[in-house]
XYZ file of C-alpha atoms in Angstrom:
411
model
C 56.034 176.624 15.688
C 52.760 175.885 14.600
C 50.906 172.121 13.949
C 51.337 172.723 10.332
C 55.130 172.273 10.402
C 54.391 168.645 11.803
C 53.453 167.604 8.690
C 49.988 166.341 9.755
C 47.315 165.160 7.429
C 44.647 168.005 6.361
C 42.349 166.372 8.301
C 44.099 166.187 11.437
C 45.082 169.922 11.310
C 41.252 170.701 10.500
C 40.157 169.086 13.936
C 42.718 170.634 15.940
C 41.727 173.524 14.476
C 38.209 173.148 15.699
C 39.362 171.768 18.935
C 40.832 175.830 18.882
C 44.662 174.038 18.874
C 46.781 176.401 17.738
C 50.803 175.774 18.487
C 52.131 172.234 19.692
C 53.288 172.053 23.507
C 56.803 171.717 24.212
C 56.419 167.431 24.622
C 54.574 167.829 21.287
C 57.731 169.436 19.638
C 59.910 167.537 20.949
C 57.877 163.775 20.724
C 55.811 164.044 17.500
C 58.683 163.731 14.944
C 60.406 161.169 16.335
C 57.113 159.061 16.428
C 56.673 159.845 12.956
C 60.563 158.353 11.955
C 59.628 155.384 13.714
C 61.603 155.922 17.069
C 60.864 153.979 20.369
C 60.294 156.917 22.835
C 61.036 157.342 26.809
C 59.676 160.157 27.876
C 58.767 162.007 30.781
C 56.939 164.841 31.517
C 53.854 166.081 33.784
C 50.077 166.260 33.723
C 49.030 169.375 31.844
C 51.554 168.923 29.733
C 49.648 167.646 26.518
C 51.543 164.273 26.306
C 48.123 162.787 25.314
C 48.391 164.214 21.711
C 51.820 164.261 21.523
C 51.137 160.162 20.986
C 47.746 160.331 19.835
C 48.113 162.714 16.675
C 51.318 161.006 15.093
C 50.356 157.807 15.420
C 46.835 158.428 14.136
C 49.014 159.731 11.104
C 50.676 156.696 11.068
C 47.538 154.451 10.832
C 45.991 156.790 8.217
C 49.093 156.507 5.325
C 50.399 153.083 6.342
C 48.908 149.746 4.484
C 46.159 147.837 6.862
C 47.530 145.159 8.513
C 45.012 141.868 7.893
C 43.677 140.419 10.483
C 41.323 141.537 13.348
C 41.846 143.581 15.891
C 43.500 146.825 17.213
C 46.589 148.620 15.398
C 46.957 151.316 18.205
C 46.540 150.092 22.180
C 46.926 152.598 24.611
C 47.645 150.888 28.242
C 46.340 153.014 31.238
C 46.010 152.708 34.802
C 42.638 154.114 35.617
C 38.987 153.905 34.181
C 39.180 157.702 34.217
C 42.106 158.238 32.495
C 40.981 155.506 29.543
C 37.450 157.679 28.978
C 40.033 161.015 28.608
C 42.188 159.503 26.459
C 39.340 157.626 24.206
C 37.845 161.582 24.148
C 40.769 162.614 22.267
C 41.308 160.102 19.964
C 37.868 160.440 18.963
C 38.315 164.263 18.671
C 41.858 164.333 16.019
C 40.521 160.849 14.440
C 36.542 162.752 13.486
C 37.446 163.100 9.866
C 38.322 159.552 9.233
C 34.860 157.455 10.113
C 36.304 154.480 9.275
C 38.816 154.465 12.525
C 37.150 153.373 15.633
C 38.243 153.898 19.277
C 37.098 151.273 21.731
C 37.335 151.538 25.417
C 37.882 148.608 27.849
C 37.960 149.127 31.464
C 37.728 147.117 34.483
C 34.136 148.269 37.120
C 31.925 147.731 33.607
C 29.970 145.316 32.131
C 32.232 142.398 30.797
C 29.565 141.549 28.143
C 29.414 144.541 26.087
C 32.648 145.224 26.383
C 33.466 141.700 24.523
C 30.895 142.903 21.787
C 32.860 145.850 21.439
C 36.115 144.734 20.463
C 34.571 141.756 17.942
C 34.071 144.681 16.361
C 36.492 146.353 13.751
C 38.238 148.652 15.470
C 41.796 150.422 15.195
C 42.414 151.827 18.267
C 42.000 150.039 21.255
C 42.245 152.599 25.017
C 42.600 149.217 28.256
C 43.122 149.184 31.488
C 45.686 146.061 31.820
C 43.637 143.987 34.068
C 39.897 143.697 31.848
C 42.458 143.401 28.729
C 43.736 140.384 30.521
C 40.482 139.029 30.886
C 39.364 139.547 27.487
C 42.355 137.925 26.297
C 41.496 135.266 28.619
C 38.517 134.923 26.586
C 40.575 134.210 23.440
C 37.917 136.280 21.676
C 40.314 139.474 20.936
C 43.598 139.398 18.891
C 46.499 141.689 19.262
C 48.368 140.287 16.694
C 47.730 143.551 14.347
C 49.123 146.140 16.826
C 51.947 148.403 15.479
C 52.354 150.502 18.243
C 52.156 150.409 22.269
C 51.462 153.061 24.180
C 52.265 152.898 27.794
C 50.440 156.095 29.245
C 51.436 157.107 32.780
C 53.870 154.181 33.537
C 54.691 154.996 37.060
C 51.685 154.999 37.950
C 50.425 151.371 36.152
C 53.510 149.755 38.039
C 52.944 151.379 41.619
C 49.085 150.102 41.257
C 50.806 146.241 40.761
C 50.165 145.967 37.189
C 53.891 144.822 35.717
C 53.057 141.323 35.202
C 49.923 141.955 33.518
C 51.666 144.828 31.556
C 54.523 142.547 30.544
C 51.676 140.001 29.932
C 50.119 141.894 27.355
C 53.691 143.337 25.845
C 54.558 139.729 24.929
C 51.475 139.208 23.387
C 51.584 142.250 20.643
C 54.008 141.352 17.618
C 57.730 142.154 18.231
C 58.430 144.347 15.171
C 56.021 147.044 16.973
C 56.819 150.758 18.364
C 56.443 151.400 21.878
C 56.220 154.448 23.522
C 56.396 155.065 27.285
C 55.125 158.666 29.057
C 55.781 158.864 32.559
C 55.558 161.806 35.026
C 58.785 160.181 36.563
C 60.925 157.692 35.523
C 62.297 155.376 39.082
C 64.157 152.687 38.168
C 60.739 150.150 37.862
C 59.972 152.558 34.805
C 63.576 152.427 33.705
C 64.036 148.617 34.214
C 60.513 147.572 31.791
C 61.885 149.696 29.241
C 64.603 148.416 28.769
C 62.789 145.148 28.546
C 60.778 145.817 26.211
C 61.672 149.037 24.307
C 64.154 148.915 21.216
C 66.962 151.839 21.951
C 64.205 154.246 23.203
C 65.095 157.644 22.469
C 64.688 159.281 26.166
C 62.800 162.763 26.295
C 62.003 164.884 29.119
C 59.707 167.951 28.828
C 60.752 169.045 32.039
C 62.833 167.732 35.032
C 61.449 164.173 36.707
C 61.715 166.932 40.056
C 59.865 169.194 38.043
C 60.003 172.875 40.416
C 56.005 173.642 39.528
C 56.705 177.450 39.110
C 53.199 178.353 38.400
C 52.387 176.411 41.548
C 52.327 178.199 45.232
C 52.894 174.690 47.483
C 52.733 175.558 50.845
C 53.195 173.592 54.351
C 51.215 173.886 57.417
C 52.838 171.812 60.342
C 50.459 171.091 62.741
C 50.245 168.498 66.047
C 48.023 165.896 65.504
C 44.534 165.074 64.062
C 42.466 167.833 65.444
C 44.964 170.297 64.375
C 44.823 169.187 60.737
C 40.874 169.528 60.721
C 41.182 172.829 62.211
C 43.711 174.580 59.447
C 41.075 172.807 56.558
C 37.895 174.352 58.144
C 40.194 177.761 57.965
C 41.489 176.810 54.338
C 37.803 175.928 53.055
C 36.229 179.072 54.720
C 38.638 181.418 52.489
C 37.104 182.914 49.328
C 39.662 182.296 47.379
C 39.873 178.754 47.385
C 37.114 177.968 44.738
C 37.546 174.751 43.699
C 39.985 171.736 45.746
C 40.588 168.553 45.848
C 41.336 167.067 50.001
C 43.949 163.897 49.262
C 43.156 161.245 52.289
C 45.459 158.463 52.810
C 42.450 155.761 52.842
C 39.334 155.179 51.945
C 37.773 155.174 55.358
C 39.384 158.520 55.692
C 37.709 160.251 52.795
C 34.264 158.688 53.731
C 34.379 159.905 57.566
C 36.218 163.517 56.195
C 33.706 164.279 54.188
C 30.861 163.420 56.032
C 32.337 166.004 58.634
C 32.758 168.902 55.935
C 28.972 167.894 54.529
C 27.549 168.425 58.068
C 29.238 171.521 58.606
C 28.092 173.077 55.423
C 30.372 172.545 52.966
C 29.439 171.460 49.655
C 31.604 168.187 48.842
C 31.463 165.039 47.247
C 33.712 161.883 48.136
C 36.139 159.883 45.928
C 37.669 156.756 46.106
C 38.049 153.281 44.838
C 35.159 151.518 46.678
C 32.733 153.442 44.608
C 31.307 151.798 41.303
C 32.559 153.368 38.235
C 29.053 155.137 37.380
C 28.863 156.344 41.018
C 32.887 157.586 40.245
C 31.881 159.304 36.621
C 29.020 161.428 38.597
C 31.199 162.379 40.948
C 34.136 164.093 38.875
C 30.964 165.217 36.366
C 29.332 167.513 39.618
C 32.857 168.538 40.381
C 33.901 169.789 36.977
C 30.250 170.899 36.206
C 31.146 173.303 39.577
C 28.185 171.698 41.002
C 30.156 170.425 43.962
C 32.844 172.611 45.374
C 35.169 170.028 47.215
C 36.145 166.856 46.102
C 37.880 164.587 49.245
C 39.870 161.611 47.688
C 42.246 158.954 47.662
C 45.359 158.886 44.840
C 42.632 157.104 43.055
C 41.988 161.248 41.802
C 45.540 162.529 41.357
C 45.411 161.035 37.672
C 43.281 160.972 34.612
C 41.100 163.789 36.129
C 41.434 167.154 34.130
C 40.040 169.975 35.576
C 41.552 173.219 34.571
C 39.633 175.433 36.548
C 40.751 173.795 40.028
C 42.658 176.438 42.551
C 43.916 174.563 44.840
C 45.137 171.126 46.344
C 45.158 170.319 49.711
C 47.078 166.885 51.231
C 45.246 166.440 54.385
C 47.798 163.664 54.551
C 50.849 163.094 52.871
C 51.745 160.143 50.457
C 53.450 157.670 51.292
C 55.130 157.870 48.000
C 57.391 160.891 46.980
C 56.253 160.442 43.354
C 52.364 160.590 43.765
C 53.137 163.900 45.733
C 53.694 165.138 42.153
C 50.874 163.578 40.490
C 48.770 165.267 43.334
C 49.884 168.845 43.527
C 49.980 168.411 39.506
C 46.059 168.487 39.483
C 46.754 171.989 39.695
C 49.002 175.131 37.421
C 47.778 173.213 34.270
C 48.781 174.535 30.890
C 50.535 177.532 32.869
C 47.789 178.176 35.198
C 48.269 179.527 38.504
C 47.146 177.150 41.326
C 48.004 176.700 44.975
C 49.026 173.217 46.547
C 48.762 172.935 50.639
C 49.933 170.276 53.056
C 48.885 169.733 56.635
C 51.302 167.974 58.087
C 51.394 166.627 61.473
C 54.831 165.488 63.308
C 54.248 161.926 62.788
C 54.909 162.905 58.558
C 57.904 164.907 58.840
C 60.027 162.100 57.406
C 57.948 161.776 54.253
C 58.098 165.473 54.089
C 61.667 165.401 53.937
C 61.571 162.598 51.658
C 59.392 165.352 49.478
C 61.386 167.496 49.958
C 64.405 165.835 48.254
C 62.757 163.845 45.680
C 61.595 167.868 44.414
C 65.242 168.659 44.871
C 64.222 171.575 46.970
C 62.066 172.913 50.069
C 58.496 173.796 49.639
C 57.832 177.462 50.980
C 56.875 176.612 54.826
C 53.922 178.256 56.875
C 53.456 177.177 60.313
C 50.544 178.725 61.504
C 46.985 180.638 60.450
C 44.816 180.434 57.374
C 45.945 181.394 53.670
C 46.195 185.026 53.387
C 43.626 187.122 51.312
C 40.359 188.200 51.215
C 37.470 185.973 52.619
C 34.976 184.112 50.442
C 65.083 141.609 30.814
C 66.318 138.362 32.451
C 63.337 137.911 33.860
C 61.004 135.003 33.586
C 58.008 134.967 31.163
C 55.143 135.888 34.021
C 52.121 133.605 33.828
C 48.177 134.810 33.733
C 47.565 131.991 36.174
C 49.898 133.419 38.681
C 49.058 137.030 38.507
C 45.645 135.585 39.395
C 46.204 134.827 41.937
C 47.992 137.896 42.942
C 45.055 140.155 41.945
C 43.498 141.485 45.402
C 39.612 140.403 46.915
C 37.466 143.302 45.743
C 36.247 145.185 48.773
C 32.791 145.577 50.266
C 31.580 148.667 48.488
C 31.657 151.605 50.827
C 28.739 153.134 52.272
C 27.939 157.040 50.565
C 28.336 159.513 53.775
C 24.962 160.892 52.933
C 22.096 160.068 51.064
C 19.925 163.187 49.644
C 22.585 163.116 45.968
C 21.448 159.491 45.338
C-alpha cells in the first residue's frame, strides 16, 4: 500500500514525499480511513509506531476540504502530556501542513513564557499542539476560544492520566463543542484510558496496531539481578565500558537519583548529561539536542524521558531501577527497536524489586530473557461530576526548588 491509495490531497502526498515517506505504517492503514469517514477512534499502539501522522495527515485533510468554521480559534487541538512531546508533534504538523501557508500550528506548553504564548493563540491559527495544564490557564484568561474545534486529539492518554491530568483533560473536553471527533492513541489502554473514553468518545471504533503487552521482537530486554545498591553501580560501569553500547538512556526512579548518578558516571569519565523534571524547559531542550546531536553519549533520567523523545539511533536502555508502574516499563524499553530497529533494553534489579519484576513480567504476558551475572557479551568499545478549575487548583502540586546541575563546565 502506498500514501496515494489514502486519498490524500496533492499537497500532502508532495511533502511526504519530501519528508522521503514512502508506504503508510500499519496504525496508518488501519487509522487514516476511518478518520477520514468521520469515526471516533480508540486506539492503541507503541512509540515508533507512526501514530503521530496517522492523526495528523487525515485530519489536516479534513481541515483543508471542509468549510471554515467562523469564529476564532483552533479547529484541530492536540492534548499532550509533555513539553517535549508538544515541540515533536508541532514539527510534524508543520512538515505535511508546508503547502498550505494559510494553516498555522501553535504550541502551548507549561515551563515557557505565559506572555507570548497568549500572543500566540490571539492569533489565527488552526491547529492548536497544549499541554492540559498552560491550556487551562489560558482559558483561565478567557482570551482563547475553543468553540471552533472539530476534532480532539488525545495523544498518549496513559500517560496524561498517570501524570494527574484527568480533571484538567475532562476540563478542556467539556469546553470544545459536542458535535466534534475525538481520537484517543494510547500505548496501553488500563481501565482509566478505557473509563474517559467512554465518557467522552461517541462509539469509538477500537484499534490496536499491536498487542497493549506488545512482545518487542526487535528488542533484546535483558535482566541482571543483583544485591543491593553497590551491585547495581557495578553491572552499569561494566554495561557503559562495552563498545557496543553507543548511545543509552539510565531510567532513575527520582530526581535526586539521576542528579547524584550522573555526577558519579561524569567523574569517572563518562560522557553524560542528566534529565529530569527540575530542569527548566530550555535547560531540558539542550539536553535531548547534545544527546541526539551524539554530543553526549549517556543520558540518566527520570520517566520524564521515556516519552516524546525520538531518537532512532539509541542502542540501548538501561533501568537502573525499575518503575513502579508496569505500563511505563513499556514506554521505557520503547525508546528503543524503533521503526524495526534492533535495540537492547537492560534491567538491574536488586531483591528489594523482584515483585515489580514479576508484576513486569505479567503485564508483558511473558518472562524477559534473564542474566544473572557479568557484563553484556561482545566485543569491547460518565456519571461523574462536572470537575471544577477551582478545585483542580488546588490539586496542582508546589513547583520544586530547581535542582542543582551536577557539574558546571556545559553551562
Amino acid at each position: 500500500m502506498s500514501f496515494t491509495t489514502l486519498n490524500l490531497h496533492p499537497k500532502i502526498l508532495k511533502a511526504l514525499d519530501i519528508a522521503g515517506y514512502t508506504e503508510p505504517t500499519l496504525i496508518q492503514q488501519k487509522v487514516i480511513p476511518k478518520i477520514l469517514r468521520g469515526f471516533d477512534i480508540r486506539a492503541s499502539a507503541q512509540t515508533g509506531t507512526g501514530k503521530t501522522a496517522a492523526f495528523l495527515l487525515p485530519v489536516l485533510q479534513n481541515i483543508i476540504t471542509s468549510t471554515t468554521k467562523p469564529g476564532h480559534g483552533p479547529r484541530l487541538l492536540v492534548l499532550v502530556p509533555t513539553r517535549e512531546l508538544a515541540a515533536q508533534v508541532a514539527d510534524q504538523a508543520k512538515k505535511y501542513s508546508q503547502g498550505f501557508p494559510k494553516i498555522k500550528t501553535v504550541v502551548v506548553t507549561g515551563g515557557m513564557p505565559f506572555p507570548p504564548q497568549l500572543r500566540q493563540v490571539r492569533d489565527p491559527h488552526e491547529i492548536l499542539i497544549a499541554t492540559p495544564g498552560r491550556l487551562i490557564d489560558l482559558m483561565e484568561t478567557k482570551k482563547i476560544s475553543l468553540g471552533r474545534v472539530e476534532t480532539v486529539v488525545l495523544d498518549e492518554a496513559d500517560r496524561m492520566l498517570d501524570m494527574g491530568f484527568r480533571e484538567p483533560v475532562e476540563l478542556i473536553l467539556s469546553a470544545t463543542p459536542k458535535a466534534r471527533q475525538t481520537l484517543l492513541f494510547s500505548a496501553t489502554l488500563p481501565k482509566s484510558v478505557l473509563k474517559l473514553s467512554e465518557k467522552f468518545l461517541d462509539k469509538p471504533m477500537e484499534i490496536a496496531a499491536q498487542s497493549q503487552q506488545a512482545k518487542h521482537e526487535n528488542i533484546d530486554q535483558k535482566i541482571l539481578e543483583v544485591k543491593d545498591i553497590k551491585g547495581k553501580k557495578a553491572q552499569l560501569l561494566k554495561i557503559l565500558k562495552d563498545e557496543s553500547v553507543e548511545s543509552a538512556i539510565i531510567f532513575a526512579a527520582t530526581k535526586k537519583g539521576v542528579d547524584i548518578l550522573t555526577e558519579e558516571l561524569y567523574d569517572l569519565g563518562f560522557n553524560v548529561d542528566p534529565l529530569h523534571g527540575d530542569m527548566d524547559q530550555k535547560e531540558r531542550a539542550r539536553t535531548i539536542r547534545r544527546f541526539r546531536d551524539k554530543r553526549t553519549d549517556f543520558l540518566v533520567a527520570t520517566d520524564i524521558a521515556a516519552r516524546g523523545i525520538d531518537i532512532d539511533s539509541l542502542s540501548h536502555v538501561i533501568n537502573f531501577d525499575l518503575p513502579r508502574q508496569s505500563e511505563d516499563y513499556v514506554h521505557r524499553i520503547g525508546r528503543v527497536g524503533r521503526a524495526g530497529a534492533v535495540g537492547t533494553a537492560i534491567s538491574l534489579v536488586s531483591k528489594q524489586e523482584l515483585p515489580l519484576l514479576r508484576k513486569i513480567e505479567q503485564f508483558m504476558s511473558g518472562k524477559s530473557k534473564e542474566t544473572t551475572s557479568g557484563p553484556i557479551k561482545g566485543p569491547r568499545k460518565g456519571s461523574e461530576k462536572k470537575p471544577t478549575r477551582k478545585a483542580w487548583k488546588k490539586k496542582r502540586p508546589i513547583k520544586q526548588k530547581k535542582a542543582k546541575r551536577p557539574y558546571a563546565s556545559r553551562k
